[in-house]
Amino acid sequence: MSETVIAPPVRQAPYNREAVARVIAERRHLDGPLMPVLHGVQDALGHVPSGAVGQIAQALNLSRAEVHGVITYYHHFRQEPARGPVLQVCRAESCRSVGGEALLAQARAHGSCTVEAVYCLGLCAQSPAVMLQGQPHACMTPAKLDELMAEAGDFR
Ligand code: FES
């Protein structure tokens, strides 16, 4: 005789449903609303919580897989809250050719920020470039990065 085993329900971490609903209400009527909604949710909450995927999918008449696919495809979208200030370091060609990789390694070793690699910040003529908490910084040097990361503590 076989025994039926019922898996426990998957628990989602709590998140701010009202904030997500506000973003959806503001942006659902835009053309191609998924990206604007995801940007809005990340701006509001600092990340796109896994629990919000179903809420967004239902509101935009999409499948959860479609929403999840977009979130995981774009590096910009964070599925967990950042730990500390967010420093984005450009790894695209122009920055890479003038020391961007060394800056990325330096930033990761520093440990005061959540460090994310990104591919072009639109500051190629002033490479290498980074962005701290949404503020761009160009013509970076190791010394300037040290100063910037020391100041990053002010964002905590
Ligand atoms: S390549 Fe780094 S800002 Fe464009």
PDB file of C-alpha atoms and ligand atoms in Angstrom:
ATOM      1  CA  MET A   1       0.000   0.000   0.000  1.00  0.00           C
ATOM      2  CA  SER A   2       1.412   3.367  -0.968  1.00  0.00           C
ATOM      3  CA  GLU A   3       1.211   6.428   1.143  1.00  0.00           C
ATOM      4  CA  THR A   4       0.369   9.800  -0.356  1.00  0.00           C
ATOM      5  CA  VAL A   5       2.759  12.499   0.716  1.00  0.00           C
ATOM      6  CA  ILE A   6       1.620  16.062   0.376  1.00  0.00           C
ATOM      7  CA  ALA A   7       4.392  18.632   0.130  1.00  0.00           C
ATOM      8  CA  PRO A   8       4.077  21.587   2.480  1.00  0.00           C
ATOM      9  CA  PRO A   9       3.185  24.860   0.821  1.00  0.00           C
ATOM     10  CA  VAL A  10       6.116  26.951  -0.332  1.00  0.00           C
ATOM     11  CA  ARG A  11       6.473  29.911   1.987  1.00  0.00           C
ATOM     12  CA  GLN A  12       7.276  33.261   0.450  1.00  0.00           C
ATOM     13  CA  ALA A  13       9.100  35.876   2.438  1.00  0.00           C
ATOM     14  CA  PRO A  14       6.751  38.695   3.388  1.00  0.00           C
ATOM     15  CA  TYR A  15       6.982  41.803   1.243  1.00  0.00           C
ATOM     16  CA  ASN A  16       5.191  45.107   0.872  1.00  0.00           C
ATOM     17  CA  ARG A  17       2.183  44.143  -1.295  1.00  0.00           C
ATOM     18  CA  GLU A  18       0.754  47.644  -1.101  1.00  0.00           C
ATOM     19  CA  ALA A  19       3.931  49.219  -2.519  1.00  0.00           C
ATOM     20  CA  VAL A  20       3.915  46.736  -5.377  1.00  0.00           C
ATOM     21  CA  ALA A  21       0.215  47.400  -6.011  1.00  0.00           C
ATOM     22  CA  ARG A  22       0.908  51.158  -6.162  1.00  0.00           C
ATOM     23  CA  VAL A  23       3.666  50.650  -8.748  1.00  0.00           C
ATOM     24  CA  ILE A  24       1.436  48.366 -10.809  1.00  0.00           C
ATOM     25  CA  ALA A  25      -1.422  50.852 -10.699  1.00  0.00           C
ATOM     26  CA  GLU A  26       0.873  53.674 -11.859  1.00  0.00           C
ATOM     27  CA  ARG A  27       2.499  51.743 -14.701  1.00  0.00           C
ATOM     28  CA  ARG A  28       0.212  48.976 -15.905  1.00  0.00           C
ATOM     29  CA  HIS A  29      -1.243  51.120 -18.675  1.00  0.00           C
ATOM     30  CA  LEU A  30       2.134  51.889 -20.259  1.00  0.00           C
ATOM     31  CA  ASP A  31       3.144  50.106 -23.450  1.00  0.00           C
ATOM     32  CA  GLY A  32       5.084  47.006 -22.446  1.00  0.00           C
ATOM     33  CA  PRO A  33       4.416  47.552 -18.742  1.00  0.00           C
ATOM     34  CA  LEU A  34       6.488  44.699 -17.318  1.00  0.00           C
ATOM     35  CA  MET A  35       9.877  46.464 -17.418  1.00  0.00           C
ATOM     36  CA  PRO A  36       8.547  49.748 -15.992  1.00  0.00           C
ATOM     37  CA  VAL A  37       6.761  47.828 -13.236  1.00  0.00           C
ATOM     38  CA  LEU A  38       9.876  45.830 -12.357  1.00  0.00           C
ATOM     39  CA  HIS A  39      11.989  48.998 -12.290  1.00  0.00           C
ATOM     40  CA  GLY A  40       9.394  50.680 -10.117  1.00  0.00           C
ATOM     41  CA  VAL A  41       9.226  47.786  -7.681  1.00  0.00           C
ATOM     42  CA  GLN A  42      13.004  47.665  -7.391  1.00  0.00           C
ATOM     43  CA  ASP A  43      13.155  51.424  -6.890  1.00  0.00           C
ATOM     44  CA  ALA A  44      10.485  51.205  -4.189  1.00  0.00           C
ATOM     45  CA  LEU A  45      11.698  48.127  -2.342  1.00  0.00           C
ATOM     46  CA  GLY A  46      15.354  47.836  -3.315  1.00  0.00           C
ATOM     47  CA  HIS A  47      14.719  44.502  -4.993  1.00  0.00           C
ATOM     48  CA  VAL A  48      11.953  42.507  -6.669  1.00  0.00           C
ATOM     49  CA  PRO A  49      10.774  40.054  -3.997  1.00  0.00           C
ATOM     50  CA  SER A  50      10.018  36.544  -5.181  1.00  0.00           C
ATOM     51  CA  GLY A  51       6.605  36.827  -3.588  1.00  0.00           C
ATOM     52  CA  ALA A  52       5.749  39.755  -5.858  1.00  0.00           C
ATOM     53  CA  VAL A  53       6.190  37.701  -9.024  1.00  0.00           C
ATOM     54  CA  GLY A  54       2.695  36.238  -8.813  1.00  0.00           C
ATOM     55  CA  GLN A  55       1.140  39.588  -7.977  1.00  0.00           C
ATOM     56  CA  ILE A  56       2.833  41.253 -10.962  1.00  0.00           C
ATOM     57  CA  ALA A  57       2.038  38.358 -13.297  1.00  0.00           C
ATOM     58  CA  GLN A  58      -1.627  38.353 -12.362  1.00  0.00           C
ATOM     59  CA  ALA A  59      -1.956  42.119 -12.692  1.00  0.00           C
ATOM     60  CA  LEU A  60      -0.308  42.191 -16.124  1.00  0.00           C
ATOM     61  CA  ASN A  61      -1.975  39.003 -17.376  1.00  0.00           C
ATOM     62  CA  LEU A  62       1.350  37.230 -17.769  1.00  0.00           C
ATOM     63  CA  SER A  63       2.579  33.887 -16.511  1.00  0.00           C
ATOM     64  CA  ARG A  64       4.807  33.724 -13.455  1.00  0.00           C
ATOM     65  CA  ALA A  65       7.445  32.148 -15.704  1.00  0.00           C
ATOM     66  CA  GLU A  66       7.421  35.186 -18.003  1.00  0.00           C
ATOM     67  CA  VAL A  67       7.901  37.593 -15.109  1.00  0.00           C
ATOM     68  CA  HIS A  68      10.531  35.411 -13.452  1.00  0.00           C
ATOM     69  CA  GLY A  69      12.335  35.030 -16.792  1.00  0.00           C
ATOM     70  CA  VAL A  70      12.674  38.780 -17.222  1.00  0.00           C
ATOM     71  CA  ILE A  71      13.834  39.281 -13.629  1.00  0.00           C
ATOM     72  CA  THR A  72      16.525  36.631 -13.951  1.00  0.00           C
ATOM     73  CA  TYR A  73      17.587  37.667 -17.470  1.00  0.00           C
ATOM     74  CA  TYR A  74      18.498  41.235 -16.559  1.00  0.00           C
ATOM     75  CA  HIS A  75      21.345  41.594 -14.048  1.00  0.00           C
ATOM     76  CA  HIS A  76      19.877  44.916 -12.984  1.00  0.00           C
ATOM     77  CA  PHE A  77      17.026  43.248 -11.113  1.00  0.00           C
ATOM     78  CA  ARG A  78      17.931  42.099  -7.634  1.00  0.00           C
ATOM     79  CA  GLN A  79      15.958  39.259  -6.069  1.00  0.00           C
ATOM     80  CA  GLU A  80      17.338  39.839  -2.580  1.00  0.00           C
ATOM     81  CA  PRO A  81      17.851  43.146  -0.790  1.00  0.00           C
ATOM     82  CA  ALA A  82      21.327  44.598  -1.237  1.00  0.00           C
ATOM     83  CA  ARG A  83      23.646  44.418   1.744  1.00  0.00           C
ATOM     84  CA  GLY A  84      24.881  47.955   2.209  1.00  0.00           C
ATOM     85  CA  PRO A  85      25.267  50.599  -0.496  1.00  0.00           C
ATOM     86  CA  VAL A  86      25.263  49.368  -4.095  1.00  0.00           C
ATOM     87  CA  LEU A  87      28.373  50.009  -6.166  1.00  0.00           C
ATOM     88  CA  GLN A  88      28.137  49.118  -9.847  1.00  0.00           C
ATOM     89  CA  VAL A  89      31.424  48.706 -11.696  1.00  0.00           C
ATOM     90  CA  CYS A  90      31.458  48.757 -15.481  1.00  0.00           C
ATOM     91  CA  ARG A  91      32.987  45.705 -17.174  1.00  0.00           C
ATOM     92  CA  ALA A  92      32.315  46.682 -20.768  1.00  0.00           C
ATOM     93  CA  GLU A  93      35.079  47.184 -23.339  1.00  0.00           C
ATOM     94  CA  SER A  94      36.048  50.798 -22.825  1.00  0.00           C
ATOM     95  CA  CYS A  95      36.251  50.524 -19.049  1.00  0.00           C
ATOM     96  CA  ARG A  96      37.854  47.107 -19.213  1.00  0.00           C
ATOM     97  CA  SER A  97      40.636  48.479 -21.441  1.00  0.00           C
ATOM     98  CA  VAL A  98      41.631  51.101 -18.867  1.00  0.00           C
ATOM     99  CA  GLY A  99      41.542  49.206 -15.612  1.00  0.00           C
ATOM    100  CA  GLY A 100      37.896  48.403 -14.967  1.00  0.00           C
ATOM    101  CA  GLU A 101      38.625  44.798 -14.030  1.00  0.00           C
ATOM    102  CA  ALA A 102      41.174  45.857 -11.421  1.00  0.00           C
ATOM    103  CA  LEU A 103      38.660  48.309  -9.978  1.00  0.00           C
ATOM    104  CA  LEU A 104      36.070  45.533  -9.788  1.00  0.00           C
ATOM    105  CA  ALA A 105      38.499  43.281  -7.913  1.00  0.00           C
ATOM    106  CA  GLN A 106      39.434  46.171  -5.603  1.00  0.00           C
ATOM    107  CA  ALA A 107      35.770  46.926  -4.889  1.00  0.00           C
ATOM    108  CA  ARG A 108      34.956  43.286  -4.155  1.00  0.00           C
ATOM    109  CA  ALA A 109      37.911  43.040  -1.778  1.00  0.00           C
ATOM    110  CA  HIS A 110      36.872  46.189   0.081  1.00  0.00           C
ATOM    111  CA  GLY A 111      33.631  44.661   1.320  1.00  0.00           C
ATOM    112  CA  SER A 112      31.778  47.841   2.304  1.00  0.00           C
ATOM    113  CA  CYS A 113      29.253  47.688  -0.542  1.00  0.00           C
ATOM    114  CA  THR A 114      27.201  45.296  -2.565  1.00  0.00           C
ATOM    115  CA  VAL A 115      29.327  45.226  -5.713  1.00  0.00           C
ATOM    116  CA  GLU A 116      27.662  44.521  -9.037  1.00  0.00           C
ATOM    117  CA  ALA A 117      29.306  44.180 -12.432  1.00  0.00           C
ATOM    118  CA  VAL A 118      27.441  46.060 -15.146  1.00  0.00           C
ATOM    119  CA  TYR A 119      27.964  46.416 -18.875  1.00  0.00           C
ATOM    120  CA  CYS A 120      28.269  50.074 -19.823  1.00  0.00           C
ATOM    121  CA  LEU A 121      27.119  53.013 -17.756  1.00  0.00           C
ATOM    122  CA  GLY A 122      27.097  55.356 -20.741  1.00  0.00           C
ATOM    123  CA  LEU A 123      30.327  57.037 -19.626  1.00  0.00           C
ATOM    124  CA  CYS A 124      32.658  55.299 -22.066  1.00  0.00           C
ATOM    125  CA  ALA A 125      34.495  58.517 -22.999  1.00  0.00           C
ATOM    126  CA  GLN A 126      35.407  58.915 -19.331  1.00  0.00           C
ATOM    127  CA  SER A 127      36.299  55.334 -18.544  1.00  0.00           C
ATOM    128  CA  PRO A 128      36.624  53.624 -16.214  1.00  0.00           C
ATOM    129  CA  ALA A 129      33.270  54.351 -14.645  1.00  0.00           C
ATOM    130  CA  VAL A 130      31.339  53.204 -11.592  1.00  0.00           C
ATOM    131  CA  MET A 131      27.988  54.096 -10.064  1.00  0.00           C
ATOM    132  CA  LEU A 132      27.411  54.359  -6.318  1.00  0.00           C
ATOM    133  CA  GLN A 133      23.794  54.444  -5.157  1.00  0.00           C
ATOM    134  CA  GLY A 134      22.717  55.653  -8.601  1.00  0.00           C
ATOM    135  CA  GLN A 135      25.343  58.413  -8.822  1.00  0.00           C
ATOM    136  CA  PRO A 136      27.829  58.008 -11.675  1.00  0.00           C
ATOM    137  CA  HIS A 137      31.563  58.520 -11.135  1.00  0.00           C
ATOM    138  CA  ALA A 138      33.889  58.676 -14.127  1.00  0.00           C
ATOM    139  CA  CYS A 139      37.654  58.612 -14.735  1.00  0.00           C
ATOM    140  CA  MET A 140      38.060  56.348 -11.727  1.00  0.00           C
ATOM    141  CA  THR A 141      41.420  55.463 -10.298  1.00  0.00           C
ATOM    142  CA  PRO A 142      42.207  53.033  -7.488  1.00  0.00           C
ATOM    143  CA  ALA A 143      42.716  55.991  -5.124  1.00  0.00           C
ATOM    144  CA  LYS A 144      39.405  57.600  -6.116  1.00  0.00           C
ATOM    145  CA  LEU A 145      37.639  54.274  -5.646  1.00  0.00           C
ATOM    146  CA  ASP A 146      39.127  53.933  -2.166  1.00  0.00           C
ATOM    147  CA  GLU A 147      37.791  57.398  -1.280  1.00  0.00           C
ATOM    148  CA  LEU A 148      34.397  56.629  -2.759  1.00  0.00           C
ATOM    149  CA  MET A 149      34.078  53.350  -0.877  1.00  0.00           C
ATOM    150  CA  ALA A 150      35.125  55.023   2.354  1.00  0.00           C
ATOM    151  CA  GLU A 151      32.317  57.545   1.791  1.00  0.00           C
ATOM    152  CA  ALA A 152      29.921  54.703   0.999  1.00  0.00           C
ATOM    153  CA  GLY A 153      29.519  54.172   4.726  1.00  0.00           C
ATOM    154  CA  ASP A 154      27.426  57.358   4.733  1.00  0.00           C
ATOM    155  CA  PHE A 155      24.735  55.500   2.732  1.00  0.00           C
ATOM    156  CA  ARG A 156      24.273  52.815   5.375  1.00  0.00           C
TER     157      ARG A 156
HETATM  158  S1  FES B   1      32.187  50.886 -21.303  1.00  0.00           S
HETATM  159 FE1  FES B   1      32.128  51.532 -19.262  1.00  0.00          FE
HETATM  160  S2  FES B   1      30.774  53.193 -19.296  1.00  0.00           S
HETATM  161 FE2  FES B   1      30.684  52.419 -21.300  1.00  0.00          FE
END
